[in-house]
Coordinates of C-alpha atoms and ligand atoms in Angstrom, one line a residue:
Chain A
M1 CA 124.4 85.8 124.6
G2 CA 123.2 89.3 124.0
K3 CA 120.1 90.8 125.4
T4 CA 117.1 92.5 123.7
I5 CA 116.0 96.0 125.0
A6 CA 113.1 94.3 126.8
E7 CA 115.4 91.7 128.6
K8 CA 117.7 94.7 129.6
I9 CA 114.7 96.6 131.1
F10 CA 113.5 93.4 132.8
A11 CA 116.9 92.8 134.4
A12 CA 117.1 96.4 135.7
H13 CA 113.8 96.2 137.4
L14 CA 113.7 92.5 138.6
R15 CA 112.2 92.3 142.1
D16 CA 111.3 88.6 142.3
T17 CA 111.3 85.6 140.1
P18 CA 108.5 83.4 141.5
T19 CA 109.1 80.8 138.8
P20 CA 111.6 80.8 135.9
E21 CA 108.7 81.7 133.6
N22 CA 107.4 84.6 135.7
M23 CA 108.9 87.8 136.9
V24 CA 107.9 90.6 139.4
L25 CA 109.1 94.0 138.2
D26 CA 109.5 97.3 140.0
I27 CA 107.4 99.8 138.2
D28 CA 108.7 103.3 137.5
V29 CA 105.4 104.9 136.3
I30 CA 101.9 104.0 137.3
M31 CA 99.3 105.7 135.2
C32 CA 95.6 106.0 136.1
H33 CA 92.4 107.0 134.4
E34 CA 88.8 107.3 135.6
I35 CA 87.5 104.2 134.1
T36 CA 89.6 101.5 135.6
T37 CA 91.0 103.2 138.7
P38 CA 88.0 104.1 140.8
I39 CA 87.2 100.5 141.6
A40 CA 90.9 99.9 142.6
I41 CA 90.6 102.9 144.9
M42 CA 87.4 101.9 146.4
D43 CA 88.7 98.3 147.0
L44 CA 91.8 99.7 148.7
V45 CA 89.7 101.9 150.9
D46 CA 87.4 99.0 151.7
K47 CA 90.3 96.8 152.7
D48 CA 91.9 99.6 154.8
M49 CA 94.9 99.9 152.4
D50 CA 94.3 103.3 150.9
R51 CA 98.0 104.1 150.4
V52 CA 100.2 104.9 147.4
I53 CA 103.7 103.7 147.0
D54 CA 105.0 107.1 145.9
P55 CA 102.8 110.0 144.7
N56 CA 105.5 111.1 142.2
R57 CA 105.5 107.7 140.4
I58 CA 101.7 108.0 139.9
K59 CA 100.2 110.0 137.0
A60 CA 96.5 110.4 136.8
V61 CA 94.1 111.8 134.3
I62 CA 90.3 111.9 133.7
D63 CA 90.1 111.3 129.9
H64 CA 87.7 108.7 128.8
V65 CA 84.4 110.6 129.4
T66 CA 85.2 114.3 130.1
P67 CA 83.6 116.6 131.1
A68 CA 81.4 114.1 132.8
K69 CA 78.3 113.2 130.8
D70 CA 76.1 111.9 133.6
S71 CA 76.0 111.3 137.3
K72 CA 77.8 108.0 137.0
T73 CA 80.8 109.5 135.1
A74 CA 80.7 112.5 137.4
T75 CA 81.1 110.1 140.4
Q76 CA 84.0 108.3 138.7
A77 CA 85.8 111.6 138.1
K78 CA 85.1 112.6 141.7
I79 CA 86.6 109.5 143.2
M80 CA 89.8 110.0 141.1
R81 CA 89.9 113.7 142.0
D82 CA 89.4 113.1 145.7
W83 CA 92.0 110.4 145.8
A84 CA 94.6 112.4 143.9
R85 CA 94.1 115.3 146.4
R86 CA 94.3 112.9 149.4
H87 CA 97.5 111.4 148.3
K88 CA 99.1 114.6 147.0
I89 CA 99.5 113.3 143.4
K90 CA 100.7 116.4 141.8
D91 CA 100.5 115.1 138.2
F92 CA 96.8 114.8 138.1
F93 CA 95.0 116.3 135.1
D94 CA 91.3 117.4 135.2
V95 CA 89.0 119.3 132.9
G96 CA 90.8 122.1 131.1
R97 CA 94.2 120.3 131.4
N98 CA 93.2 116.8 130.5
G99 CA 93.6 114.8 127.4
V100 CA 93.9 111.3 126.1
C101 CA 96.3 109.5 128.5
H102 CA 98.7 108.0 126.0
A103 CA 99.0 111.3 124.2
L104 CA 99.2 113.5 127.4
F105 CA 101.6 111.6 129.5
P106 CA 104.4 111.4 126.7
E107 CA 103.8 115.1 126.0
K108 CA 104.6 115.8 129.7
G109 CA 108.0 113.9 129.4
F110 CA 106.8 111.4 132.0
I111 CA 108.2 108.3 130.0
R112 CA 112.0 107.9 129.7
P113 CA 114.0 105.1 127.9
G114 CA 114.4 102.0 130.2
N115 CA 111.3 102.8 132.2
T116 CA 108.7 100.2 133.3
V117 CA 105.1 101.6 132.9
I118 CA 101.8 100.1 133.7
M119 CA 98.2 101.4 133.4
G120 CA 94.8 99.9 133.6
D121 CA 94.4 100.4 129.9
S122 CA 95.4 98.1 127.1
H123 CA 96.9 100.8 124.9
T124 CA 99.6 101.6 127.6
C125 CA 101.9 99.9 125.0
T126 CA 102.0 103.3 123.3
H127 CA 104.7 104.5 125.7
G128 CA 107.0 101.7 124.4
A129 CA 107.7 104.2 121.6
F130 CA 110.2 105.8 124.1
G131 CA 112.2 102.6 124.6
A132 CA 110.2 101.7 127.7
F133 CA 108.4 98.5 128.7
A134 CA 104.9 99.7 129.0
A135 CA 102.1 97.3 129.4
G136 CA 98.3 97.5 129.9
V137 CA 97.0 95.7 133.0
G138 CA 93.7 95.1 134.8
T139 CA 92.4 96.8 137.9
T140 CA 93.9 94.3 140.4
D141 CA 97.4 94.7 138.9
L142 CA 96.9 98.5 138.9
E143 CA 95.8 98.3 142.5
V144 CA 98.9 96.3 143.5
G145 CA 101.0 98.8 141.5
I146 CA 99.5 101.7 143.3
L147 CA 100.1 100.1 146.7
K148 CA 103.4 98.3 146.2
G149 CA 105.0 99.6 143.0
V150 CA 105.3 96.1 141.5
C151 CA 103.7 94.1 138.8
A152 CA 103.9 90.5 137.8
F153 CA 104.4 89.3 134.2
R154 CA 104.7 86.0 132.5
K155 CA 108.1 86.7 130.8
P156 CA 107.4 87.8 127.2
K157 CA 109.6 86.8 124.3
S158 CA 110.8 89.3 121.9
M159 CA 109.7 89.6 118.3
K160 CA 111.7 91.7 115.9
I161 CA 109.9 93.6 113.4
E162 CA 112.0 95.2 110.8
V163 CA 110.5 97.8 108.5
T164 CA 112.3 98.4 105.3
G165 CA 112.0 100.2 102.1
T166 CA 110.6 103.7 101.7
L167 CA 107.0 104.8 102.7
P168 CA 105.1 105.9 99.5
I169 CA 103.6 109.3 99.7
G170 CA 100.2 109.3 101.6
V171 CA 101.1 106.1 103.4
Y172 CA 101.6 106.5 107.2
A173 CA 102.7 104.6 110.3
K174 CA 98.9 103.6 110.7
D175 CA 99.0 101.7 107.4
V176 CA 102.3 100.0 108.5
I177 CA 100.8 98.7 111.8
L178 CA 97.5 97.7 110.1
K179 CA 99.5 95.7 107.6
I180 CA 101.6 94.0 110.4
I181 CA 98.5 93.2 112.5
K182 CA 96.9 91.7 109.3
Q183 CA 100.0 89.5 108.9
L184 CA 100.4 88.4 112.6
T185 CA 96.5 88.2 113.3
V186 CA 95.0 89.4 116.6
N187 CA 96.9 86.8 118.7
G188 CA 100.0 86.4 116.7
A189 CA 102.1 88.4 119.3
T190 CA 100.5 87.1 122.5
D191 CA 103.0 87.1 125.4
M192 CA 105.6 88.9 123.2
V193 CA 107.2 92.3 123.0
M194 CA 107.1 93.6 119.4
E195 CA 110.4 95.5 118.8
F196 CA 110.0 97.9 115.8
C197 CA 113.2 98.6 114.1
G198 CA 114.7 99.1 110.6
P199 CA 115.3 102.2 108.5
V200 CA 111.7 103.2 108.2
V201 CA 111.2 103.2 112.0
E202 CA 114.5 105.1 112.5
E203 CA 113.1 107.8 110.1
M204 CA 109.8 108.1 112.0
N205 CA 109.0 110.9 114.4
M206 CA 107.8 110.1 117.9
S207 CA 104.2 110.5 116.9
S208 CA 104.5 107.8 114.3
R209 CA 106.4 105.5 116.6
M210 CA 103.7 106.0 119.1
T211 CA 101.0 105.0 116.4
L212 CA 103.0 101.8 115.8
C213 CA 103.4 100.9 119.4
N214 CA 99.8 101.8 120.2
M215 CA 98.4 99.1 118.1
S216 CA 100.8 96.3 119.1
V217 CA 98.2 95.0 121.6
E218 CA 95.9 94.5 118.7
A219 CA 98.2 91.7 117.6
G220 CA 98.0 90.4 121.3
A221 CA 101.5 91.8 122.3
T222 CA 102.4 92.6 125.8
S223 CA 104.0 95.7 124.6
G224 CA 105.5 97.4 121.6
L225 CA 109.0 99.0 121.7
C226 CA 111.1 101.3 119.6
L227 CA 114.8 101.8 120.3
P228 CA 115.6 105.1 121.9
D229 CA 117.7 107.4 119.7
K230 CA 118.3 111.0 118.6
V231 CA 114.6 111.4 117.7
T232 CA 113.6 110.3 121.2
A233 CA 116.3 112.6 122.9
E234 CA 115.1 115.5 120.8
Y235 CA 111.5 115.0 121.9
L236 CA 112.5 114.6 125.4
W237 CA 115.1 117.4 125.4
P238 CA 112.9 120.0 127.3
F239 CA 112.6 117.6 130.2
I240 CA 116.1 116.0 130.3
Q241 CA 118.3 119.1 129.5
E242 CA 119.4 119.4 133.1
D243 CA 120.5 115.8 133.2
Y244 CA 122.8 115.8 130.2
A245 CA 125.6 118.3 129.0
S246 CA 124.4 117.8 125.4
L247 CA 122.0 116.1 123.1
E248 CA 124.7 113.7 122.0
E249 CA 125.4 112.7 125.6
A250 CA 121.6 111.9 126.0
V251 CA 121.7 109.8 122.8
E252 CA 124.8 108.0 124.0
D253 CA 123.2 107.2 127.3
F254 CA 119.9 106.1 125.6
S255 CA 121.9 103.6 123.5
T256 CA 122.5 101.5 126.6
W257 CA 118.9 100.5 126.0
H258 CA 119.5 99.1 122.5
S259 CA 119.3 95.4 121.9
D260 CA 122.6 93.7 121.5
P261 CA 123.5 92.6 118.0
D262 CA 123.6 89.0 119.1
A263 CA 120.3 89.2 121.1
E264 CA 117.9 86.4 120.4
Y265 CA 114.4 86.8 119.1
A266 CA 111.6 84.2 119.1
E267 CA 110.5 85.6 115.8
T268 CA 111.6 88.0 113.1
L269 CA 109.3 89.7 110.6
T270 CA 110.6 91.9 107.9
I271 CA 108.2 94.0 106.0
D272 CA 109.1 96.1 103.0
V273 CA 106.6 99.1 102.8
S274 CA 107.8 100.5 99.4
N275 CA 104.6 99.3 97.8
L276 CA 102.3 99.5 100.7
R277 CA 98.8 101.0 99.9
P278 CA 96.7 102.8 102.5
Q279 CA 95.2 100.1 104.7
V280 CA 91.5 100.0 106.0
T281 CA 89.8 97.5 108.2
Y282 CA 86.4 95.8 107.5
D283 CA 84.5 93.5 109.7
Y284 CA 85.0 93.4 113.5
K285 CA 88.6 92.5 114.2
P286 CA 91.7 94.7 113.7
D287 CA 93.4 92.0 111.6
K288 CA 90.5 92.3 109.0
V289 CA 92.5 94.6 106.8
K290 CA 92.4 95.3 103.1
D291 CA 94.1 97.8 100.7
V292 CA 91.9 100.9 100.4
D293 CA 91.3 100.0 96.7
E294 CA 89.4 96.9 97.7
L295 CA 87.0 98.7 100.0
A296 CA 86.7 102.0 98.1
G297 CA 83.1 103.2 97.6
A298 CA 81.8 101.7 100.9
R299 CA 79.4 104.3 102.5
I300 CA 80.5 106.4 105.5
D301 CA 78.2 108.1 107.9
Q302 CA 80.7 109.6 110.4
V303 CA 84.3 110.4 110.3
Y304 CA 86.2 110.4 113.6
I305 CA 89.7 111.9 113.9
G306 CA 91.3 111.7 117.2
S307 CA 92.3 109.1 119.9
C308 CA 95.6 107.8 121.4
T309 CA 96.4 106.4 118.0
N310 CA 96.0 109.3 115.6
G311 CA 94.9 112.4 117.5
R312 CA 98.3 114.1 117.6
I313 CA 99.3 117.4 115.8
E314 CA 101.0 115.5 112.9
D315 CA 97.7 113.6 112.3
I316 CA 95.6 116.8 112.4
R317 CA 98.1 118.4 110.0
A318 CA 97.8 115.4 107.6
A319 CA 94.1 115.5 107.6
A320 CA 94.0 119.3 107.2
S321 CA 96.1 119.0 104.1
I322 CA 93.2 117.3 102.4
L323 CA 90.4 119.3 104.0
L324 CA 91.9 122.7 103.0
G325 CA 89.6 124.5 100.7
R326 CA 87.2 121.5 100.6
T327 CA 83.9 120.7 102.3
I328 CA 82.9 117.3 103.7
A329 CA 80.0 115.4 102.0
D330 CA 76.5 116.4 103.1
S331 CA 75.9 112.8 104.3
V332 CA 78.8 112.8 106.6
R333 CA 79.2 114.0 110.2
G334 CA 82.9 114.9 110.7
I335 CA 84.3 114.9 114.4
L336 CA 87.8 116.0 115.3
T337 CA 89.1 115.5 118.8
P338 CA 92.6 116.7 119.3
A339 CA 94.1 114.4 121.8
T340 CA 95.4 117.0 124.3
P341 CA 95.0 120.7 125.1
A342 CA 98.6 121.4 123.9
I343 CA 97.7 119.7 120.5
Y344 CA 94.4 121.7 120.3
S345 CA 96.2 125.0 121.0
Q346 CA 98.9 124.2 118.5
A347 CA 96.3 123.3 115.9
L348 CA 94.5 126.7 116.6
N349 CA 97.8 128.5 116.2
E350 CA 98.5 126.8 112.9
G351 CA 95.1 127.7 111.6
L352 CA 94.2 123.9 111.4
I353 CA 91.0 124.1 113.5
K354 CA 89.7 126.7 111.1
I355 CA 90.3 124.4 108.2
F356 CA 88.3 121.6 109.9
M357 CA 85.5 123.9 110.8
D358 CA 85.3 125.6 107.4
A359 CA 85.1 122.0 105.9
G360 CA 82.1 121.2 108.2
F361 CA 83.7 119.3 111.0
C362 CA 82.6 119.5 114.7
V363 CA 85.6 120.1 117.0
L364 CA 85.5 118.6 120.4
N365 CA 87.5 118.9 123.5
P366 CA 90.4 116.5 124.2
T367 CA 88.8 113.2 125.4
C368 CA 88.6 109.5 124.3
G369 CA 84.9 110.3 123.4
A370 CA 83.7 108.2 120.4
C371 CA 86.7 105.9 120.4
L372 CA 85.1 103.6 123.0
G373 CA 81.5 104.6 122.2
M374 CA 80.8 106.1 125.6
S375 CA 80.2 109.7 124.6
S376 CA 80.6 112.4 121.9
G377 CA 80.0 110.5 118.7
V378 CA 78.3 107.2 119.4
L379 CA 76.9 105.5 116.2
A380 CA 73.5 104.3 115.5
E381 CA 72.6 100.8 114.5
G382 CA 73.7 100.2 110.8
E383 CA 75.9 103.2 110.6
S384 CA 79.6 103.2 109.8
C385 CA 82.5 105.4 110.7
A386 CA 85.8 106.0 109.1
S387 CA 88.0 106.3 112.2
T388 CA 91.6 106.9 113.1
T389 CA 91.2 105.0 116.3
N390 CA 92.5 101.4 117.0
R391 CA 89.5 99.1 117.5
N392 CA 86.7 98.0 115.3
F393 CA 85.1 95.5 117.6
N394 CA 81.4 94.9 117.2
G395 CA 79.6 97.6 119.2
R396 CA 82.9 99.5 120.0
M397 CA 81.5 102.8 118.8
G398 CA 77.8 102.0 119.5
K399 CA 75.8 99.0 119.2
G400 CA 75.3 97.8 115.6
G401 CA 77.8 100.3 114.3
M402 CA 80.8 99.5 112.0
V403 CA 84.1 101.1 112.5
H404 CA 86.7 101.2 109.6
L405 CA 90.1 101.8 111.0
M406 CA 92.4 103.9 108.8
S407 CA 95.0 106.7 108.7
P408 CA 94.0 110.4 109.2
L409 CA 94.7 111.0 105.6
C410 CA 92.4 108.3 104.5
A411 CA 89.7 109.5 107.1
A412 CA 89.9 113.0 105.7
A413 CA 89.4 111.7 102.2
A414 CA 86.4 109.7 103.3
A415 CA 84.9 112.8 104.9
V416 CA 85.1 114.7 101.6
T417 CA 83.5 112.0 99.5
G418 CA 81.2 110.2 102.0
E419 CA 82.7 106.9 101.2
I420 CA 85.9 104.9 101.7
T421 CA 88.5 106.7 99.4
D422 CA 92.0 106.4 98.3
P423 CA 93.4 109.8 99.5
A424 CA 95.9 110.0 96.6
Q425 CA 93.5 112.0 94.4
F426 CA 93.6 114.8 97.1
I427 CA 97.3 114.9 97.5
N428 CA 99.1 117.6 95.6
Chain B
M1 CA 91.2 75.8 148.2
K2 CA 87.8 76.5 146.7
A3 CA 86.3 74.0 144.3
F4 CA 86.1 74.9 140.6
G5 CA 83.6 73.6 138.1
G6 CA 79.9 73.0 137.6
S7 CA 77.5 73.3 134.7
A8 CA 79.2 74.2 131.5
F9 CA 78.2 76.5 128.7
F10 CA 79.8 76.3 125.2
I11 CA 80.6 79.2 123.0
D12 CA 81.8 78.2 119.7
R13 CA 83.8 81.2 118.6
D14 CA 87.5 82.5 118.5
D15 CA 88.6 86.0 119.6
I16 CA 85.8 86.9 121.9
N17 CA 86.8 90.4 123.1
T18 CA 86.2 92.1 126.3
D19 CA 83.9 94.7 124.6
E20 CA 81.6 91.7 123.9
I21 CA 82.0 90.2 127.3
I22 CA 81.0 93.5 128.9
P23 CA 80.3 96.6 126.7
A24 CA 81.9 99.8 127.4
K25 CA 78.6 101.6 128.4
Y26 CA 78.7 99.7 131.6
L27 CA 82.2 100.8 132.6
T28 CA 80.8 103.7 134.4
E29 CA 79.5 101.2 137.1
I30 CA 81.4 101.4 140.3
T31 CA 80.2 98.1 141.8
K32 CA 80.8 94.7 140.4
R33 CA 77.3 93.5 141.2
A34 CA 75.9 96.1 138.7
L35 CA 77.5 94.2 135.8
Q36 CA 75.6 91.1 136.5
P37 CA 72.7 91.4 133.9
H38 CA 75.1 92.5 131.1
L39 CA 77.5 89.6 130.7
L40 CA 78.1 88.8 127.0
E41 CA 75.3 91.2 126.1
D42 CA 76.9 92.3 122.8
L43 CA 78.1 89.0 121.7
F44 CA 77.2 88.0 118.2
L45 CA 77.3 84.2 117.2
D46 CA 76.8 83.3 113.6
G47 CA 75.5 86.8 112.9
K48 CA 72.9 86.5 115.6
E49 CA 72.5 88.2 118.9
F50 CA 73.4 85.9 121.9
D51 CA 70.6 85.1 124.1
T52 CA 71.8 86.0 127.6
Q53 CA 68.6 84.8 129.3
A54 CA 69.0 81.1 128.1
D55 CA 68.6 78.8 131.1
D56 CA 71.7 76.9 130.4
F57 CA 73.7 80.0 130.3
Q58 CA 72.2 81.4 133.4
Q59 CA 73.1 78.3 135.4
A60 CA 76.7 77.9 134.1
S61 CA 79.7 78.0 136.2
V62 CA 82.1 77.1 133.5
L63 CA 82.5 78.5 130.0
V64 CA 84.1 76.5 127.3
T65 CA 85.3 78.5 124.2
R66 CA 87.9 78.4 121.5
S67 CA 91.0 80.7 121.1
N68 CA 92.2 84.1 122.2
F69 CA 89.3 84.6 124.5
G70 CA 89.2 88.0 126.3
C71 CA 91.2 89.9 123.8
G72 CA 91.0 93.7 123.3
S73 CA 90.4 96.1 126.2
S74 CA 92.2 95.5 129.5
R75 CA 88.9 96.0 131.5
E76 CA 88.8 93.6 134.5
H77 CA 85.0 94.2 134.4
A78 CA 85.0 91.3 131.9
V79 CA 86.3 89.0 134.8
W80 CA 84.1 90.6 137.4
A81 CA 81.0 90.1 135.1
L82 CA 81.9 86.4 135.0
E83 CA 82.4 86.4 138.8
V84 CA 79.1 88.0 139.7
N85 CA 77.4 85.5 137.4
D86 CA 79.1 82.6 139.4
I87 CA 81.3 81.6 136.6
N88 CA 84.6 80.5 138.0
V89 CA 86.4 78.7 135.2
V90 CA 86.9 79.5 131.5
L91 CA 88.4 76.8 129.3
G92 CA 89.8 77.6 126.0
E93 CA 92.6 77.0 123.6
S94 CA 94.2 80.2 124.5
F95 CA 93.6 83.6 126.2
A96 CA 94.6 87.1 125.7
R97 CA 97.4 88.0 128.1
I98 CA 95.6 90.7 130.1
F99 CA 92.4 88.7 130.5
R100 CA 94.3 85.6 131.7
Q101 CA 96.2 87.6 134.2
N102 CA 93.0 89.3 135.4
M103 CA 91.4 85.9 135.9
F104 CA 94.2 84.6 138.1
N105 CA 94.5 88.0 139.8
C106 CA 90.9 87.5 140.9
G107 CA 91.6 84.0 142.0
I108 CA 89.6 82.2 139.4
L109 CA 90.7 80.0 136.5
A110 CA 91.6 80.5 132.9
V111 CA 92.5 77.0 131.8
E112 CA 94.3 76.3 128.5
L113 CA 93.6 73.0 126.8
S114 CA 94.8 71.7 123.5
K115 CA 92.7 72.3 120.5
A116 CA 92.1 68.5 120.3
D117 CA 90.8 68.5 123.9
I118 CA 88.6 71.5 123.3
D119 CA 87.2 69.7 120.3
K120 CA 86.4 66.7 122.4
L121 CA 84.6 68.8 124.9
F122 CA 82.6 70.3 122.2
A123 CA 81.8 66.9 120.7
L124 CA 80.6 65.6 124.1
A125 CA 78.2 68.6 124.3
Q126 CA 76.8 67.8 120.9
G127 CA 75.2 64.5 122.3
D128 CA 73.6 65.9 125.4
G129 CA 73.8 69.6 126.2
A130 CA 73.9 69.2 130.0
I131 CA 77.5 69.0 130.7
K132 CA 79.1 69.1 134.1
I133 CA 82.8 70.0 134.4
G134 CA 85.1 69.6 137.3
I135 CA 88.7 70.9 137.6
E136 CA 91.1 69.0 139.7
L137 CA 93.9 71.5 140.3
D138 CA 96.2 69.3 142.2
K139 CA 96.1 66.7 139.4
D140 CA 96.0 69.2 136.5
T141 CA 93.0 67.5 135.1
V142 CA 89.5 68.4 133.7
V143 CA 86.7 65.9 133.9
A144 CA 83.6 66.6 131.8
E145 CA 80.4 64.4 131.9
N146 CA 77.3 64.6 130.0
G147 CA 73.7 63.6 131.1
K148 CA 74.3 60.0 129.7
G149 CA 77.3 59.5 131.9
E150 CA 79.8 59.7 129.0
K151 CA 83.0 61.2 130.2
V152 CA 85.9 63.2 128.7
E153 CA 89.1 63.6 130.8
C154 CA 91.9 65.8 129.7
S155 CA 95.1 67.3 131.4
F156 CA 96.5 70.8 131.3
S157 CA 99.6 72.4 132.5
M158 CA 99.1 75.5 134.6
N159 CA 101.8 77.9 135.5
P160 CA 102.7 77.3 139.1
F161 CA 102.7 81.0 139.9
D162 CA 99.2 81.3 138.6
K163 CA 98.3 78.4 141.0
E164 CA 99.8 80.2 143.8
L165 CA 97.7 83.3 143.1
V166 CA 94.6 81.2 143.1
A167 CA 95.6 79.6 146.4
A168 CA 96.3 82.9 147.9
G169 CA 92.8 84.2 146.7
G170 CA 94.3 86.6 144.2
W171 CA 97.2 88.9 143.5
L172 CA 96.4 91.6 146.0
A173 CA 96.5 89.1 148.8
Y174 CA 99.6 87.5 147.5
A175 CA 101.5 90.7 146.8
D176 CA 100.4 92.3 150.2
Q177 CA 102.1 89.3 152.0
K178 CA 105.2 89.2 149.9
Y179 CA 106.2 92.7 148.7
Ligands
SF4_501 S1 91.6 107.0 122.8 FE1 90.5 105.1 122.7 S2 91.9 103.5 122.7 FE2 93.0 105.4 123.3 S3 92.9 105.3 125.6 FE3 91.1 106.4 124.9 S4 89.5 104.8 124.7 FE4 91.5 103.8 124.8

């Protein structure tokens, strides 16, 4: 019987099989941020185990609240900074070089097809876009990862998600994944790896693939995955050109991480996106999703464009295409947070930042910011935000606030009108 | 092995996420103890704010809930917030993966029961709110008893590896010995 890509990665990294249902994997990349790592560091110090398995396998960033907003976040940052220095972790990113982890680390070429990746962050699944097994874990798992380079998992099953048809104009990866989550519900993929495939995914750039994989956890999945191909190899080329004689050779090598034709899936879902409308969430769960038409007219107080889901250059370009020559509604506060310094710089070079500023947006430094309601755009009670992020839980962006998840295009349209709006009318 | 169980508190809702269990604003704390007053602070039940000061909640060692408990953010703070409130067992129909793993990694229990059994526990709590629940790990059984002496007993199957983690006192202790 053939194997899925996930099964191939597991087999290549298997350290132990404590029971037939459980596996302990060797982990290639252990990623750390300042919210979940400091307690792991302090616990290791406390237990006289302040070691790291290999500083080169550890990637660390201060991204959730940065620059520090108060003494507590300053302390968290300091614990990370001191630890990174102490253990000579060279891939550590601090103010000026830092950005949202799941946008920054891919951009640095840290994730390769076939890798295993963990981080104390549920959206670690984003990195599955490179054909890696990337899973969010808690602080204890992270701690063991840092110390021993291993992580235990209950063996996930694979779910094949085939995306077919042609994406209509103005409909994006975000709309596709929201639709999928709606269909699966918030726990429809628990203990599964969602393998995204089909012609629409093959056509997608890495940015869109990351958007898909990013939100797989919102359906409960252990990870999302895309099959590594020419698009992957082109994205990674600056980092792998020493390893391969040609791009074709890299693509060929990556194809060893493809699922076999006779691989078995626990479930298969086929979704034709040819008639897909822009999708928007309502209520407090990411599976509460409707076509934009059904929610059009709902008042919006804030628009947030950023995050590991949709804070990349492609997202900023899409939003700017609507904001060009327009101003946002008086009643709206617009916030743009490019996800990394490179994205910010690129947006400046392309004149996109000016478009946002002329439209009336506030432009912030790369950080998670309002996405988790800790800084830089927290909502007041009763306010609602059109947001390109990935979670709309009650209180997520501030107590009593409502978050409507949507694509960057939809969010830009909402900024212009001050209400949930079908972006079609603004697309030339 | 330590004993698991005690007074139970019932939360009749699916999909309680870790933002509700411990809001993000407390993630800047660097001690577990500091989370203690904030457990379930942002929970909404039937559109109403949850009363975290209620006596029966304050005294609980066991939570009984519905499906997909602990979904969302990976924050282990959710488990620590339970721990520092002396809650050592959560019973539910199902759990989100990361939360479930975090529970066993800390050496405490996320026990999955069938929907029918969870319904029975809720029904028992209808008659008399004061329910005591004991977990017998070696027999894979849960025994619940209300103030009138009425009992419900149900069985579960727990992954043997998760049991080993609990016996070792958590994943760090287990992994340190073995890998
Ligand atoms: S942008 Fe939001 S979802 Fe992404 S890592 Fe930061 S807090 Fe988490």
